[in-house]
Short mmCIF file of C-alpha atoms in Angstrom, two decimals:
data_model
loop_
_atom_site.label_atom_id
_atom_site.label_comp_id
_atom_site.label_asym_id
_atom_site.label_seq_id
_atom_site.Cartn_x
_atom_site.Cartn_y
_atom_site.Cartn_z
CA UNK A 141 0.11 0.08 0.09
CA UNK A 142 1.44 3.44 -0.99
CA UNK A 143 2.17 5.79 1.76
CA UNK A 144 -0.32 8.49 2.15
CA UNK A 145 0.83 12.27 2.21
CA UNK A 146 0.16 14.03 5.49
CA UNK A 147 -2.80 16.59 5.85
CA UNK A 148 -2.31 20.05 5.67
CA UNK A 149 -2.78 20.79 9.38
CA UNK A 150 0.39 18.34 10.17
CA UNK A 151 2.24 19.64 7.43
CA UNK A 152 1.72 23.19 8.83
CA UNK A 153 2.61 22.43 12.25
CA UNK A 154 5.68 20.77 11.05
CA UNK A 155 6.91 23.83 9.35
CA UNK A 156 6.00 26.04 12.23
CA UNK A 157 7.91 23.53 14.60
CA UNK A 158 11.05 24.40 12.76
CA UNK A 159 10.85 28.23 12.91
CA UNK A 160 8.04 30.88 13.23
CA UNK A 161 6.57 31.87 9.91
CA UNK A 162 4.50 34.73 8.94
CA UNK A 163 0.92 33.95 7.59
CA UNK A 164 1.97 35.04 4.13
CA UNK A 165 5.17 32.85 4.36
CA UNK A 166 3.24 29.81 5.47
CA UNK A 167 0.61 30.08 2.61
CA UNK A 168 3.33 30.45 0.01
CA UNK A 169 5.24 27.34 1.36
CA UNK A 170 1.86 25.15 1.64
CA UNK A 171 0.92 26.57 -1.81
CA UNK A 172 4.35 25.41 -3.42
CA UNK A 173 4.00 21.88 -2.17
CA UNK A 174 1.25 21.53 -4.77
CA UNK A 175 -0.90 19.04 -2.66
CA UNK A 176 -3.34 21.84 -1.14
CA UNK A 177 -5.86 24.09 -2.78
CA UNK A 178 -6.09 27.74 -1.69
CA UNK A 179 -9.52 27.01 0.44
CA UNK A 180 -7.73 24.24 2.17
CA UNK A 181 -4.86 26.67 3.00
CA UNK A 182 -7.04 29.61 4.17
CA UNK A 183 -8.99 27.27 6.30
CA UNK A 184 -5.84 25.83 7.87
CA UNK A 185 -4.12 29.22 8.39
CA UNK A 186 -7.38 30.33 10.32
CA UNK A 187 -7.22 27.27 12.64
CA UNK A 188 -3.59 27.87 13.23
CA UNK A 189 -4.12 31.60 14.16
CA UNK A 190 -7.08 30.66 16.27
CA UNK A 191 -5.31 27.97 18.24
CA UNK A 192 -2.28 30.41 18.50
CA UNK A 193 0.32 28.29 16.57
CA UNK A 194 0.43 30.98 14.01
CA UNK A 195 1.01 34.64 14.91
CA UNK A 196 2.23 37.44 12.78
CA UNK A 197 3.27 39.50 15.95
CA UNK A 198 5.31 36.47 17.30
CA UNK A 199 7.19 36.05 14.12
CA UNK A 200 7.72 40.05 13.92
CA UNK A 201 9.10 40.18 17.33
CA UNK A 202 11.32 37.06 16.99
CA UNK A 203 12.40 38.30 13.58
CA UNK A 204 13.50 41.87 14.98
CA UNK A 205 15.22 40.12 17.89
CA UNK A 206 17.33 38.00 15.82
CA UNK A 207 18.11 40.78 13.17
CA UNK A 208 18.62 43.76 15.35
CA UNK A 209 22.54 43.21 15.93
CA UNK A 210 23.25 43.11 12.16
CA UNK A 211 20.60 45.04 10.55
CA UNK A 212 19.30 48.65 10.89
CA UNK A 213 15.54 49.68 11.29
CA UNK A 214 15.06 50.51 7.73
CA UNK A 215 16.18 46.91 6.57
CA UNK A 216 14.10 45.17 9.11
CA UNK A 217 11.09 47.20 8.16
CA UNK A 218 11.66 46.22 4.51
CA UNK A 219 12.15 42.46 5.34
CA UNK A 220 9.17 42.43 7.43
CA UNK A 221 6.98 43.91 4.69
CA UNK A 222 8.31 41.39 2.09
CA UNK A 223 7.32 38.58 4.49
CA UNK A 224 3.61 40.04 4.51
CA UNK A 225 3.61 41.72 7.99
CA UNK A 226 1.14 44.66 8.10
CA UNK A 227 2.81 48.21 8.47
CA UNK A 228 1.13 48.98 11.57
CA UNK A 229 2.40 45.96 13.12
CA UNK A 230 5.92 46.52 12.06
CA UNK A 231 5.69 50.08 13.46
CA UNK A 232 4.12 48.63 16.68
CA UNK A 233 6.96 46.08 17.04
CA UNK A 234 9.80 48.32 16.32
CA UNK A 235 8.51 51.33 18.66
CA UNK A 236 10.67 49.58 21.48
CA UNK A 237 13.86 50.10 19.28
CA UNK A 238 15.70 53.04 20.82
CA UNK A 239 17.56 55.46 18.49
CA UNK A 240 20.46 55.57 20.62
CA UNK A 241 20.69 52.06 20.62
CA UNK A 242 20.97 52.17 16.68
CA UNK A 243 23.89 54.35 17.18
CA UNK A 244 25.79 51.66 19.22
CA UNK A 245 24.71 48.87 16.83
CA UNK A 246 25.76 50.77 13.91
CA UNK A 247 29.14 51.10 15.58
CA UNK A 248 29.24 47.66 16.56
CA UNK A 249 28.98 46.46 12.95
CA UNK A 250 31.23 49.14 11.58
CA UNK A 251 34.00 47.96 13.97
CA UNK A 252 33.34 44.22 13.10
CA UNK A 253 33.50 45.23 9.20
CA UNK A 254 36.59 47.48 9.59
CA UNK A 255 38.46 47.01 13.01
CA UNK A 256 40.81 50.10 12.08
CA UNK A 257 39.93 53.62 12.87
CA UNK A 258 38.88 55.33 9.58
CA UNK A 259 40.45 58.33 7.92
CA UNK A 260 38.28 61.14 7.34
CA UNK A 261 36.78 61.27 3.70
CA UNK A 262 38.71 58.24 2.66
CA UNK A 263 37.66 55.57 0.39
CA UNK A 264 37.44 53.12 3.02
CA UNK A 265 35.11 55.54 4.91
CA UNK A 266 32.91 55.77 1.91
CA UNK A 267 32.71 52.07 1.45
CA UNK A 268 31.79 51.71 5.23
CA UNK A 269 29.12 54.21 4.67
CA UNK A 270 27.55 52.21 1.60
CA UNK A 271 27.98 49.13 3.80
CA UNK A 272 26.06 50.38 6.57
CA UNK A 273 23.22 52.05 4.31
CA UNK A 274 22.79 48.56 2.78
CA UNK A 275 22.26 47.12 6.22
CA UNK A 276 19.45 49.59 6.87
CA UNK A 277 21.04 51.95 9.27
CA UNK A 278 19.86 55.64 9.12
CA UNK A 279 22.01 58.11 7.98
CA UNK A 280 22.32 59.80 11.30
CA UNK A 281 23.49 56.67 13.07
CA UNK A 282 25.93 56.01 10.49
CA UNK A 283 27.41 59.52 10.77
CA UNK A 284 27.66 59.28 14.34
CA UNK A 285 29.01 55.84 14.22
CA UNK A 286 31.76 56.87 11.61
CA UNK A 287 32.59 60.09 13.83
CA UNK A 288 33.01 57.79 16.83
CA UNK A 289 35.48 55.68 14.66
CA UNK A 290 37.49 57.96 13.10
CA UNK A 291 41.40 58.10 13.63
#
């Protein structure tokens, strides 16, 4: 007798057991498997939210916590939006992120990338500015961190 594929709920719970997912991410993963139609996926997602297995807020909080040391606020906002998190929820979760803390995190990332002090207006400083901008740190935080890391 051939082995029967597991149902949608066990499949979804197995995915959630590995890591938190946003509702949109889980919908996409279940849809890519090709075993379930959109109505089944919607019903399963509703059951998972009602039972507390699936939470966009919990996903966003864990995502922010895991990325905060390496990325700036802008990059985190962008990544959460790409994962289907509502803008209001993103702003609510990021409301606790202190602006002075972002300068310290920017400086830590800068020192990890470039341990040697920077020379003002050098090519290395410009590279570091571009790198930190790509990581989503604010221009203000980048400027303050670079000022603190100059020779």
